[in-house]
C-alpha positions as semicolon CSV with decimal commas, in nm:
position;residue;x (nm);y (nm);z (nm)
1;M;2,373;-3,716;1,177
2;G;2,098;-3,967;1,138
3;D;1,745;-3,985;1,205
4;P;1,609;-3,914;1,559
5;V;1,585;-4,208;1,797
6;E;1,315;-4,214;2,064
7;L;1,486;-4,270;2,411
8;G;1,174;-4,294;2,619
9;V;0,897;-4,095;2,779
10;M;0,927;-3,878;3,084
11;S;0,627;-3,724;3,286
12;M;0,725;-3,350;3,361
13;L;0,563;-3,034;3,487
14;V;0,544;-2,782;3,202
15;A;0,552;-2,412;3,216
16;P;0,510;-2,206;2,893
17;G;0,693;-1,882;2,844
18;T;0,852;-1,636;2,603
19;Y;1,220;-1,527;2,617
20;E;1,396;-1,222;2,469
21;R;1,759;-1,227;2,375
22;Q;2,000;-1,058;2,144
23;T;2,159;-1,226;1,860
24;D;2,531;-1,202;1,752
25;T;2,422;-0,916;1,522
26;G;2,269;-0,724;1,786
27;R;1,912;-0,804;1,692
28;T;1,662;-0,880;1,961
29;V;1,450;-1,171;1,901
30;T;1,168;-1,335;2,121
31;A;1,149;-1,703;2,137
32;S;0,873;-1,918;2,286
33;G;0,896;-2,253;2,451
34;Y;0,865;-2,424;2,792
35;D;1,051;-2,474;3,117
36;L;1,015;-2,861;3,198
37;Y;1,060;-2,989;3,546
38;L;1,140;-3,358;3,609
39;R;1,098;-3,490;3,964
40;G;1,374;-3,731;4,073
41;T;1,664;-3,854;3,851
42;P;1,621;-3,863;3,473
43;P;1,616;-4,223;3,329
44;F;1,854;-4,130;3,050
45;P;2,055;-3,814;2,979
46;V;1,931;-3,503;2,799
47;R;2,163;-3,265;2,639
48;V;2,167;-2,934;2,477
49;G;2,045;-2,988;2,107
50;D;1,823;-3,282;2,182
51;T;1,468;-3,257;2,074
52;V;1,153;-3,318;2,284
53;H;0,795;-3,364;2,199
54;V;0,577;-3,137;2,425
55;R;0,199;-3,088;2,391
56;G;0,202;-3,205;2,034
57;E;0,509;-3,013;1,896
58;T;0,874;-3,072;1,870
59;L;1,112;-2,837;2,052
60;T;1,491;-2,823;2,114
61;I;1,661;-2,810;2,441
62;I;1,870;-2,498;2,447
63;N;2,024;-2,472;2,798
64;T;2,230;-2,721;2,983
65;P;1,995;-2,907;3,214
66;E;1,999;-2,770;3,580
67;E;1,933;-2,907;3,933
68;W;1,589;-2,829;4,044
69;R;1,603;-2,728;4,409
70;R;1,386;-2,607;4,685
71;G;1,621;-2,450;4,932
72;D;1,890;-2,717;5,000
73;Q;1,663;-3,009;4,892
74;Y;1,720;-3,174;4,547
75;V;1,386;-3,211;4,370
76;G;1,492;-3,297;4,026
77;V;1,609;-3,158;3,692
78;Q;1,494;-2,840;3,501
79;Y;1,511;-2,828;3,120
80;H;1,456;-2,522;2,889
81;A;1,319;-2,601;2,552
82;E;1,226;-2,358;2,270
83;R;1,045;-2,356;1,933
84;S;1,279;-2,293;1,629
85;L;1,322;-1,933;1,562
86;D;1,265;-2,036;1,197
87;A;0,923;-2,168;1,262
């Protein structure tokens, strides 16, 4: 694994949030991050584990990107990015 490579810049709608989940050991943790909404088709693929720079901080994409739809109409792609739990 090498140094990060910048793939480009995408303008997105950003919704901050906190998310609770249980770890493998049964501990409940609260993570914070953003849901990111991109209108249209992404210019390059974004995958789980990729990092993104949002509002001055680096976060990690933790869920598989999903289609963003309104009813039956495709709007774009939704990403979910979180701060590191170690931060």
